[in-house]
XYZ file of C-alpha atoms in Angstrom:
727
model
C -72.109 -17.426 56.172
C -75.077 -15.424 57.464
C -78.038 -17.370 58.740
C -81.025 -16.840 56.411
C -83.486 -17.212 59.267
C -82.005 -14.348 61.260
C -84.175 -11.221 61.283
C -82.273 -8.146 60.155
C -82.148 -5.341 62.680
C -79.713 -2.518 63.222
C -80.458 -2.615 66.938
C -78.263 -5.324 68.556
C -80.688 -5.676 71.439
C -83.341 -6.908 69.038
C -81.246 -9.761 67.648
C -81.840 -13.230 69.071
C -79.074 -14.737 71.228
C -76.322 -16.454 69.316
C -76.524 -14.227 66.237
C -74.341 -11.270 65.451
C -74.770 -8.884 62.553
C -71.606 -8.022 60.675
C -70.506 -4.400 60.571
C -71.079 -4.307 56.801
C -74.623 -5.615 57.154
C -75.332 -3.055 59.850
C -74.054 -0.172 57.690
C -76.091 -1.396 54.721
C -79.221 -1.673 56.830
C -78.732 1.820 58.229
C -78.348 3.070 54.654
C -81.613 1.442 53.622
C -83.454 2.748 56.662
C -82.091 6.248 56.106
C -83.084 6.271 52.434
C -86.337 4.309 52.378
C -87.928 4.008 55.810
C -86.412 6.889 57.775
C -83.158 7.017 59.687
C -84.405 8.034 63.122
C -84.379 5.438 65.924
C -87.165 6.706 68.146
C -88.022 5.397 71.590
C -90.859 5.607 74.067
C -93.981 7.543 73.218
C -92.484 8.946 69.995
C -91.888 5.443 68.639
C -95.400 4.453 69.716
C -96.857 7.491 67.935
C -95.065 6.565 64.692
C -96.428 3.022 64.962
C -99.979 4.266 65.596
C -99.880 6.670 62.631
C -98.377 3.992 60.363
C -100.982 1.400 61.326
C -103.770 3.994 60.970
C -102.508 4.797 57.459
C -102.629 1.117 56.503
C -106.117 0.673 57.947
C -107.370 3.783 56.139
C -105.946 2.653 52.789
C -107.514 -0.788 53.196
C -110.832 0.814 54.147
C -110.663 3.116 51.114
C -110.043 0.146 48.839
C -112.889 -1.772 50.467
C -115.551 0.966 50.123
C -114.203 2.299 46.835
C -116.274 5.510 46.705
C -114.120 8.105 48.508
C -113.823 11.396 46.644
C -110.695 11.482 44.464
C -109.084 14.599 45.883
C -110.011 13.662 49.453
C -108.353 10.258 49.104
C -105.190 11.802 47.687
C -105.030 14.606 50.262
C -105.442 12.211 53.216
C -102.770 9.983 51.656
C -100.388 12.954 51.517
C -101.322 14.048 55.057
C -100.219 10.683 56.456
C -97.006 10.826 54.403
C -96.276 14.358 55.623
C -96.737 13.442 59.288
C -94.424 10.419 59.080
C -91.841 12.068 56.808
C -91.030 14.816 59.282
C -91.000 12.367 62.198
C -88.760 9.598 60.874
C -86.637 11.287 58.167
C -84.058 13.670 59.676
C -82.880 16.614 57.622
C -79.238 15.940 58.451
C -78.261 12.288 58.296
C -75.333 11.150 60.438
C -74.407 7.524 59.571
C -73.621 5.402 62.599
C -75.263 7.815 65.054
C -79.004 7.817 64.299
C -81.183 10.456 65.948
C -83.322 9.164 68.791
C -85.895 11.930 69.084
C -87.857 14.343 66.895
C -86.631 17.937 67.363
C -89.216 20.669 68.022
C -88.604 22.212 64.587
C -89.674 18.993 62.850
C -92.786 18.777 65.012
C -93.710 22.277 63.795
C -92.955 21.551 60.140
C -94.768 18.222 60.247
C -97.874 19.738 61.831
C -97.882 22.602 59.329
C -97.470 20.254 56.364
C -100.197 17.918 57.585
C -102.393 20.940 58.288
C -102.131 22.185 54.690
C -103.468 18.847 53.420
C -106.293 18.849 55.984
C -107.144 22.440 55.049
C -107.576 21.443 51.418
C -109.849 18.536 52.384
C -112.098 20.894 54.363
C -111.956 23.880 52.017
C -111.983 22.206 48.585
C -115.805 21.989 48.254
C -115.987 25.767 48.731
C -113.095 26.355 46.300
C -114.732 24.182 43.640
C -118.321 25.440 44.009
C -118.692 28.729 45.902
C -115.442 30.271 44.649
C -115.642 28.753 41.162
C -112.071 27.501 41.369
C -110.657 30.960 42.190
C -108.338 30.983 45.217
C -108.639 33.501 48.042
C -105.547 35.089 49.563
C -105.715 32.565 52.416
C -105.911 29.706 49.899
C -102.804 31.034 48.139
C -100.909 31.303 51.441
C -101.855 27.744 52.457
C -101.096 26.418 48.972
C -97.717 28.164 48.970
C -96.919 26.598 52.333
C -97.828 23.151 51.003
C -95.533 23.538 47.982
C -92.597 24.654 50.150
C -93.151 21.994 52.806
C -93.546 19.317 50.112
C -90.186 20.257 48.606
C -88.584 20.122 52.065
C -90.136 16.698 52.689
C -88.883 15.496 49.305
C -85.396 16.727 50.165
C -85.460 14.578 53.297
C -86.961 11.440 51.801
C -85.633 11.157 48.240
C -82.753 13.631 48.074
C -82.169 17.112 46.769
C -82.471 16.376 43.039
C -86.288 16.419 42.883
C -86.673 19.715 44.807
C -84.086 21.354 42.548
C -85.771 20.143 39.363
C -89.215 21.157 40.628
C -87.928 24.597 41.671
C -86.380 25.168 38.256
C -89.682 24.272 36.604
C -91.593 26.682 38.856
C -89.057 29.419 38.136
C -89.551 28.790 34.426
C -93.323 29.093 34.875
C -92.925 32.444 36.651
C -90.350 34.044 34.348
C -90.924 32.759 30.820
C -88.502 32.992 29.141
C -90.112 35.548 26.872
C -89.429 36.006 23.192
C -88.643 33.944 20.164
C -85.969 31.401 19.353
C -85.106 31.049 15.713
C -83.255 28.172 14.139
C -81.924 27.728 10.635
C -82.960 24.059 10.592
C -86.574 24.433 11.643
C -89.618 26.595 12.304
C -89.960 29.551 14.640
C -90.451 28.517 18.264
C -92.754 30.441 20.623
C -92.290 30.003 24.387
C -94.775 31.112 27.044
C -94.668 34.595 28.580
C -94.824 33.615 32.267
C -97.452 32.973 34.954
C -98.262 34.756 38.216
C -97.605 33.026 41.540
C -101.339 32.681 42.377
C -101.837 31.009 38.976
C -99.003 28.571 39.697
C -100.356 27.801 43.170
C -103.843 27.290 41.780
C -102.486 24.816 39.231
C -100.463 22.875 41.793
C -102.639 23.022 44.906
C -106.338 23.152 44.177
C -107.002 20.684 41.361
C -106.018 17.229 40.126
C -103.485 18.415 37.538
C -100.665 19.272 39.942
C -99.630 17.858 43.306
C -102.843 15.825 43.529
C -102.576 14.505 39.993
C -102.503 11.030 38.504
C -99.191 10.033 40.094
C -100.222 10.449 43.735
C -103.657 9.098 42.810
C -102.065 5.819 41.744
C -99.922 5.861 44.886
C -103.007 6.242 47.081
C -105.297 3.882 45.227
C -103.053 1.006 44.150
C -99.374 1.272 45.034
C -99.900 1.416 48.789
C -101.745 -1.903 48.793
C -99.044 -3.663 46.782
C -96.287 -2.286 49.025
C -98.260 -3.485 52.050
C -98.704 -6.864 50.363
C -94.925 -7.124 49.954
C -94.287 -6.109 53.574
C -96.682 -8.724 54.961
C -95.465 -11.412 52.555
C -91.870 -10.807 53.614
C -92.853 -10.802 57.297
C -94.381 -14.232 56.775
C -90.883 -15.448 55.844
C -91.325 -15.716 52.071
C -88.125 -13.777 51.319
C -85.961 -16.217 53.251
C -87.781 -19.123 51.634
C -87.092 -17.723 48.142
C -83.429 -17.368 49.066
C -83.164 -20.961 50.304
C -84.882 -22.286 47.182
C -82.473 -20.345 44.958
C -79.410 -21.430 46.935
C -80.455 -25.067 46.868
C -81.293 -25.043 43.155
C -78.263 -23.170 41.777
C -75.662 -22.833 44.531
C -73.748 -25.971 43.517
C -73.196 -24.935 39.870
C -70.159 -23.047 38.577
C -70.328 -19.617 40.195
C -73.467 -20.917 41.915
C -73.890 -18.221 44.600
C -74.073 -15.552 41.880
C -76.708 -17.538 40.010
C -78.622 -18.012 43.258
C -78.464 -14.246 43.752
C -80.014 -13.706 40.321
C -82.797 -16.234 40.903
C -83.633 -15.061 44.432
C -83.708 -11.421 43.309
C -86.056 -12.348 40.472
C -88.342 -14.120 42.953
C -88.168 -11.242 45.428
C -88.850 -8.845 42.559
C -92.269 -10.469 42.206
C -93.276 -8.988 45.557
C -90.993 -5.956 45.971
C -90.034 -3.142 43.634
C -87.241 -1.710 45.793
C -83.712 -2.289 44.522
C -81.948 -1.095 47.670
C -83.957 -3.195 50.115
C -83.568 -6.232 47.843
C -79.795 -5.729 47.940
C -79.788 -5.800 51.739
C -82.283 -8.615 52.324
C -80.649 -10.910 49.769
C -77.122 -9.560 49.732
C -76.452 -10.283 53.388
C -76.342 -13.945 52.328
C -75.361 -14.023 48.651
C -72.520 -11.482 48.680
C -70.604 -13.424 51.324
C -70.993 -16.728 49.488
C -69.981 -15.136 46.175
C -66.785 -13.812 47.746
C -66.158 -17.239 49.236
C -66.108 -18.987 45.843
C -63.784 -16.366 44.332
C -65.684 -13.265 43.203
C -64.031 -10.007 44.233
C -65.871 -7.735 46.651
C -66.774 -5.346 43.825
C -67.990 -8.065 41.457
C -70.020 -9.782 44.179
C -71.676 -6.504 45.119
C -72.239 -5.574 41.476
C -73.995 -8.871 40.700
C -76.330 -8.328 43.645
C -77.012 -4.733 42.521
C -77.762 -5.751 38.925
C -80.061 -8.595 39.935
C -81.860 -6.515 42.597
C -82.351 -3.516 40.297
C -83.969 -5.726 37.690
C -86.503 -6.889 40.283
C -88.611 -3.889 39.277
C -89.076 -5.494 35.866
C -90.712 -8.625 37.271
C -94.506 -8.826 37.157
C -96.841 -8.522 38.933
C -95.593 -5.698 41.221
C -92.898 -3.958 39.122
C -92.722 -0.924 41.410
C -94.924 2.161 41.578
C -93.911 3.386 38.119
C -95.676 0.464 36.430
C -99.015 1.357 38.017
C -98.605 4.957 36.885
C -97.802 3.685 33.397
C -101.169 1.940 33.174
C -102.891 5.234 33.987
C -100.830 7.126 31.413
C -101.630 4.545 28.751
C -105.222 3.956 29.930
C -104.801 0.176 29.855
C -105.604 -2.609 32.307
C -102.825 -3.633 34.660
C -103.168 -7.249 33.589
C -102.319 -6.147 30.044
C -99.137 -4.475 31.238
C -97.873 -7.387 33.324
C -98.489 -9.792 30.447
C -96.617 -7.480 28.091
C -93.730 -7.110 30.556
C -93.319 -10.853 31.165
C -91.181 -11.826 28.159
C -88.701 -8.902 28.474
C -88.372 -9.563 32.225
C -87.487 -13.224 31.716
C -85.118 -12.287 28.881
C -83.418 -9.769 31.157
C -82.874 -12.251 33.972
C -81.941 -15.042 31.574
C -79.254 -12.816 30.069
C -78.009 -11.903 33.553
C -77.597 -15.610 34.336
C -75.448 -15.821 31.208
C -73.436 -12.801 32.367
C -72.632 -14.343 35.762
C -71.865 -17.699 34.086
C -69.390 -16.027 31.727
C -67.867 -14.218 34.691
C -67.472 -17.535 36.509
C -65.831 -19.110 33.442
C -63.578 -16.095 33.073
C -62.434 -16.374 36.704
C -62.333 -20.190 36.756
C -64.769 -20.435 39.680
C -66.615 -23.416 41.140
C -69.818 -23.742 43.161
C -70.517 -24.426 46.817
C -70.365 -27.993 48.177
C -73.794 -29.621 48.057
C -73.478 -30.543 51.729
C -73.693 -26.842 52.613
C -76.751 -26.095 50.490
C -80.431 -26.386 51.428
C -82.170 -29.391 49.917
C -84.588 -28.099 47.320
C -87.303 -30.705 47.881
C -87.370 -30.245 51.641
C -87.280 -26.465 51.297
C -90.196 -26.484 48.866
C -92.244 -28.696 51.163
C -91.581 -26.440 54.155
C -92.784 -23.295 52.445
C -95.200 -24.424 49.736
C -98.029 -22.456 51.337
C -96.276 -19.178 50.414
C -97.304 -19.916 46.844
C -101.014 -19.772 47.721
C -101.369 -15.974 48.081
C -98.791 -15.381 45.364
C -100.608 -17.743 42.989
C -103.925 -16.068 43.763
C -102.467 -12.614 43.110
C -100.759 -13.482 39.825
C -103.519 -15.791 38.593
C -106.359 -13.354 39.277
C -104.511 -10.374 37.818
C -103.672 -12.191 34.599
C -106.788 -14.311 34.047
C -109.741 -12.340 35.412
C -110.306 -9.203 33.293
C -112.919 -7.865 35.719
C -110.635 -7.901 38.775
C -109.067 -4.531 39.618
C -105.482 -4.509 40.956
C -106.474 -2.810 44.209
C -109.242 -5.335 44.931
C -106.965 -8.294 44.168
C -104.193 -6.844 46.349
C -106.654 -6.200 49.195
C -108.018 -9.760 49.036
C -104.464 -11.106 49.055
C -103.647 -8.983 52.117
C -106.666 -10.401 53.973
C -105.538 -13.910 52.997
C -102.005 -13.321 54.289
C -103.220 -11.767 57.543
C -105.144 -14.992 58.216
C -102.060 -17.024 57.246
C -99.881 -15.008 59.622
C -102.046 -15.836 62.639
C -102.422 -19.491 61.603
C -98.648 -19.799 61.095
C -97.827 -18.281 64.482
C -100.381 -20.445 66.307
C -99.255 -23.634 64.500
C -95.522 -23.189 65.086
C -96.151 -21.822 68.566
C -98.037 -24.991 69.498
C -95.144 -27.086 68.163
C -92.852 -25.241 70.585
C -95.207 -25.572 73.533
C -96.800 -22.110 73.392
C -100.492 -21.483 73.966
C -102.957 -20.450 71.283
C -103.302 -17.070 72.966
C -99.529 -16.523 72.787
C -99.530 -17.521 69.124
C -102.292 -15.024 68.358
C -100.398 -12.350 70.304
C -97.207 -13.065 68.334
C -99.189 -12.913 65.104
C -100.606 -9.540 66.089
C -97.141 -8.192 66.847
C -95.855 -9.399 63.472
C -98.818 -7.830 61.705
C -98.215 -4.474 63.397
C -94.529 -4.674 62.406
C -95.551 -5.435 58.811
C -98.033 -2.550 58.779
C -95.411 -0.164 60.123
C -92.806 -1.402 57.643
C -95.208 -1.066 54.721
C -96.282 2.451 55.727
C -92.703 3.623 56.251
C -91.735 2.215 52.829
C -94.588 4.241 51.303
C -93.446 7.620 52.668
C -90.867 8.210 49.954
C -93.188 6.987 47.205
C -96.061 9.244 48.296
C -93.802 12.291 48.649
C -92.049 11.549 45.329
C -95.316 11.223 43.393
C -96.664 14.428 44.951
C -93.457 16.340 44.142
C -93.458 14.941 40.615
C -96.956 16.403 40.313
C -95.368 19.865 40.567
C -93.340 19.175 37.437
C -96.279 17.672 35.558
C -98.476 20.624 36.542
C -95.907 23.137 35.290
C -95.534 21.262 32.011
C -99.320 21.421 31.591
C -99.724 25.116 32.399
C -96.752 26.317 30.320
C -96.852 23.912 27.375
C -93.173 23.240 27.984
C -93.389 19.813 26.402
C -94.308 21.289 23.028
C -91.336 23.659 23.124
C -88.919 20.844 23.947
C -90.430 18.703 21.202
C -89.798 21.478 18.678
C -86.173 21.817 19.791
C -85.556 18.063 19.545
C -87.325 18.128 16.178
C -84.653 20.556 14.943
C -81.899 18.145 16.001
C -83.727 15.188 14.503
C -84.312 16.968 11.198
C -80.633 17.864 11.035
C -79.625 14.214 11.485
C -82.260 13.123 8.986
C -80.997 15.551 6.318
C -77.391 14.528 6.918
C -78.184 10.814 6.561
C -80.307 11.454 3.474
C -77.314 13.061 1.810
C -74.862 10.317 2.825
C -77.169 7.363 2.064
C -78.144 8.886 -1.265
C -74.557 8.441 -2.432
C -74.709 4.654 -1.904
C -76.336 2.731 -4.783
C -79.215 0.414 -3.865
C -79.755 1.885 -0.390
C -83.155 3.225 0.654
C -81.984 6.663 1.764
C -85.372 7.565 3.268
C -85.478 4.465 5.467
C -81.893 4.985 6.650
C -82.531 8.660 7.427
C -85.766 7.890 9.293
C -84.123 5.157 11.368
C -81.175 7.414 12.195
C -83.439 10.292 13.273
C -85.392 8.045 15.644
C -82.204 6.439 16.936
C -80.628 9.791 17.853
C -83.773 10.782 19.772
C -83.772 7.463 21.654
C -80.114 7.921 22.545
C -80.841 11.428 23.848
C -83.754 10.041 25.906
C -81.503 7.280 27.249
C -78.888 9.795 28.369
C -81.482 12.055 30.040
C -83.037 9.118 31.909
C -79.645 7.965 33.204
C -78.650 11.477 34.300
C -81.966 12.108 36.042
C -81.800 8.677 37.640
C -78.586 9.592 39.420
C -80.644 11.726 41.775
C -84.234 10.551 41.364
C -85.921 7.293 42.363
C -87.299 5.165 39.544
C -90.885 6.325 40.058
C -90.049 10.035 39.914
C -87.704 9.425 36.986
C -90.446 7.684 35.016
C -93.039 10.378 35.795
C -90.714 13.103 34.573
C -89.672 11.167 31.461
C -93.270 10.282 30.583
C -94.302 13.938 30.879
C -91.415 15.427 28.908
C -89.594 12.883 26.769
C -92.209 10.287 25.799
C -94.305 12.814 23.786
C -91.142 13.938 21.990
C -90.231 10.381 20.976
C -93.806 9.859 19.819
C -93.722 13.007 17.685
C -90.380 12.200 16.040
C -91.396 8.577 15.408
C -94.798 9.610 14.058
C -96.752 7.739 16.745
C -100.265 8.482 17.965
C -99.814 9.702 21.554
C -103.309 8.493 22.463
C -102.865 4.969 21.085
C -101.604 2.579 23.808
C -100.594 0.005 21.194
C -98.087 2.444 19.715
C -97.071 4.096 22.981
C -96.412 1.078 25.219
C -92.937 0.397 23.704
C -91.987 4.054 24.250
C -93.054 4.019 27.901
C -91.264 0.714 28.494
C -88.138 2.170 26.886
C -87.875 5.066 29.350
C -88.954 2.803 32.238
C -86.062 0.411 31.568
C -83.503 3.199 31.513
C -84.954 4.646 34.697
C -84.295 1.299 36.353
C -80.749 1.206 34.980
C -80.128 4.500 36.755
C -80.268 2.676 40.122
C -76.866 1.203 39.337
C -75.415 4.232 37.526
C -72.467 5.924 39.305
C -71.714 8.225 40.994
C -74.927 8.084 43.110
C -76.171 4.472 42.754
C -77.472 4.004 46.301
C -77.927 0.267 45.670
C -74.198 0.002 44.899
C -73.312 1.787 48.147
C -75.519 -0.626 50.100
C -73.902 -3.633 48.400
C -70.409 -2.234 48.991
C -71.201 -1.765 52.687
C -71.890 -5.509 52.897
C -69.049 -6.676 50.646
C -66.414 -4.283 51.944
C -65.642 -3.200 48.382
C -65.299 0.223 46.809
C -68.814 1.629 46.216
C -67.919 3.551 43.037
C -66.106 0.548 41.551
C -69.094 -1.607 42.521
C -71.429 0.799 40.723
C -69.251 0.884 37.604
C -69.134 -2.923 37.490
C -72.916 -3.142 38.036
C -73.452 -0.701 35.172
C -71.392 -2.966 32.899
C -73.574 -5.916 33.884
C -76.667 -3.773 33.218
C -75.689 -2.876 29.653
C -77.712 -5.820 28.358
C -80.829 -4.070 29.770
C -80.094 -1.120 27.477
C -79.996 -3.386 24.428
C -83.255 -5.040 25.522
C -84.933 -1.614 25.741
C -84.028 -0.955 22.094
C -85.236 -4.433 21.136
C -88.647 -3.729 22.675
C -88.930 -0.397 20.901
C -88.047 -1.682 17.437
C -89.802 -5.027 17.861
C -93.041 -4.503 19.865
C -93.939 -8.171 19.386
C -91.675 -8.876 22.373
C -94.410 -7.049 24.324
C -97.026 -9.377 22.764
C -98.210 -6.559 20.473
C -99.547 -7.837 17.159
C -102.352 -7.054 14.732
C -102.493 -3.499 16.094
C -103.646 -4.609 19.545
C -102.174 -5.345 22.942
C -101.892 -9.010 23.957
C -102.520 -9.811 20.314
C -99.582 -12.196 20.007
C -99.751 -15.646 21.565
C -96.754 -16.811 23.593
C -96.293 -19.720 21.187
C -96.001 -17.369 18.213
C -93.330 -15.387 20.019
C -90.972 -18.331 20.511
C -88.669 -17.551 17.574
C -88.437 -13.879 18.498
C -87.616 -14.857 22.068
C -84.841 -17.176 20.874
C -83.327 -14.585 18.542
C -83.630 -11.806 21.140
C -81.985 -13.955 23.803
C -79.214 -14.875 21.381
C -78.629 -11.174 20.736
C -78.433 -10.453 24.464
C -75.943 -13.304 24.944
C -73.771 -12.007 22.103
C -73.911 -8.453 23.464
C -73.016 -9.639 26.973
C -70.099 -11.676 25.648
C -68.874 -8.682 23.629
C -69.042 -6.231 26.545
C -67.421 -8.736 28.924
C -64.795 -9.696 26.325
C -65.389 -13.412 26.962
C -67.322 -16.214 25.246
C -65.581 -19.606 25.248
C -62.431 -17.778 26.224
C -61.240 -14.167 26.236
C -62.132 -12.484 22.953
C -59.696 -10.511 20.839
C -60.838 -7.100 19.470
C -62.049 -8.582 16.164
C -64.073 -11.303 17.889
C -65.633 -8.750 20.249
C -66.554 -6.586 17.262
C -68.130 -9.556 15.470
C -70.246 -10.370 18.555
C -71.274 -6.729 18.868
C -72.332 -6.560 15.219
C -74.301 -9.803 15.605
C -76.151 -8.439 18.646
C -77.080 -5.253 16.773
C -78.324 -7.339 13.845
C -80.691 -9.081 16.282
C -82.213 -5.868 17.672
C -85.062 -6.351 15.223
C -85.547 -10.161 15.225
C -88.033 -10.262 12.350
C -85.842 -10.490 9.238
C -84.993 -14.189 9.144
C -81.970 -13.900 6.829
C -80.403 -11.162 8.949
C -81.133 -13.178 12.083
C -79.560 -16.339 10.678
C -76.557 -14.318 9.545
C -76.139 -12.983 13.082
C -76.356 -16.494 14.551
C -73.764 -17.694 12.050
C -71.458 -14.845 13.077
C -71.761 -15.833 16.745
C -71.131 -19.493 15.903
C -68.059 -18.483 13.901
C -66.581 -16.681 16.914
C -67.349 -19.611 19.211
C -65.746 -22.273 16.997
C -62.840 -19.941 16.242
C -62.167 -19.753 19.970
C -62.541 -23.502 20.439
C -60.080 -24.154 17.630
C -57.619 -21.675 19.168
C -57.950 -23.441 22.524
C -57.073 -26.809 20.977
C -54.000 -25.353 19.265
C -52.591 -23.902 22.492
C -49.863 -26.053 24.161
C -50.668 -27.372 27.637
C -49.508 -25.256 30.550
C -46.052 -26.170 31.842
C -45.992 -28.187 35.074
C -43.641 -26.564 37.620
C -40.841 -28.733 38.955
C -41.151 -29.958 42.509
C -38.987 -28.164 45.011
């Protein structure tokens, strides 16, 4: 069993004596570093330069949050300049697992300097572009802007994969070429598509205003997301992640299938401070996956449980990943409103996952770990209670104080944790005979490591949000969203007309209601499929940005929602957000599954497939939120209009539906279900998608109870297993 106090490092020379990282853990860590923080292992002055730039980025972002009056485009351009410089230094173009590069080649120095230079050029030249030139670009501006677009796509290729550059390039090609002409359909109106833009027009849209690369997405990254990522890096460096793991192991490790339940709880706790599924898999999985295998889970199931629980960490308030902050900007709501709305679905999601791993343990006949091997909960809580101080301040202030902005709260929490880091190092250093000066020096080293880790984790987010701005800018300049909405409208109208005809033949059925529900359902299913496909190659943040720009307005149009009303639009945004998160565990890409398989020694594709099965309950929950917005505390046509106490029955019915759905998809409740029992559970779960019709809800509960007692009766009728004769 791995020691939870051991720092994770892929460099053996950095590990303390007496500890040895397993080969699986090392491969998983290299995978995380290559995908999220850069795969190069630099030494000497190059490593020092990366550290200096990373720390400078952190200091600048904290300064910007402190003063609060830096020009919008300047803030975003400097943010991208830092990301450019680090991206080309630490992310190699060609990744060679097991043999990391140890220096920056001259070509990357050139590309990095050019990319950083384009951002600096815009900072210097933008006042002239906006005032003297009246927004019209000169030839030099077009050349520099073109270079930025190309270098941004190359940086995105390195940091987040090839999918985003391909999608962005296709969108730009569409903007340049049209297509021209008309598309006619027998089921709907005539559709007019745009006639094409010139390259200078495209560059002007993407480069020199706040509707393209420097749009809302990178603005949120620069203003808010960076501070929360830095908060998570410092909090983890304090030792909070290990403490969460020990608390979870001590609380749940002794129950049936206990290590899996501890994995779920620790991932939920880590999700409070980190929105990264892959890093959560590695930091928690290096302990939980081994213990799950020890009690009887297969390598694939152990890895899949860790993937499912880590992916769902992005649903946990208050951090929820970068996409959540962008969502608040899209909806024009306070962040505290969003985290309150997201609380009930997040707890339902993790509660249902606990049921899933419990059913899996029953199915496999597993036990828990001996209590003698588990941390004692009381002692563990007493040792790390002070970790709750900054976390309590962050959550409490965000949810209670309506005047507190997320960036100010995050900044104050960072200052609090910096002080805690030095106090902790001095206190424990004195207990081990070290001087105060040595304790302060150790605290400074830890802080620099945290700053560098936070900045390196932000590279991919900053580049992804900037690249997503290309797509959003093209959608704006071409009106592509309206054309797609018209095409989907044709499909929806066809389904509506078909259902009207079929339902009209059934006496006593409201054909209009059935047709309307079916039309919306088919659009949601199309959106679900698009989100999952895009998520195979895009990180959650980029996936959400693209879906919110293209698909959310279409759903709103088909459902007859007011696109400017956050009360009506929040369920739609949460719907696509949930499916974007599911994509993290969707094969064949599923980087989180590959990281888990590297630790478990299992097949990565099989691990991803199993994780996707565990994640199916998240899909049902997304539909529940859409059709029953009260789960998001929406009532009386306002956000946060429903008290938690009033939501208790809906929570119970929704949870019951998730349990039934999980049992149906896993083919196990009290015992293995036959096809009819699985169908009954599936029908019951669908009946509970809208937990507001009490008779339907009670009927669904009765159906579940019928299956349960049917299985219990069958168990009692079975003869006892034969006892083999002794040899």
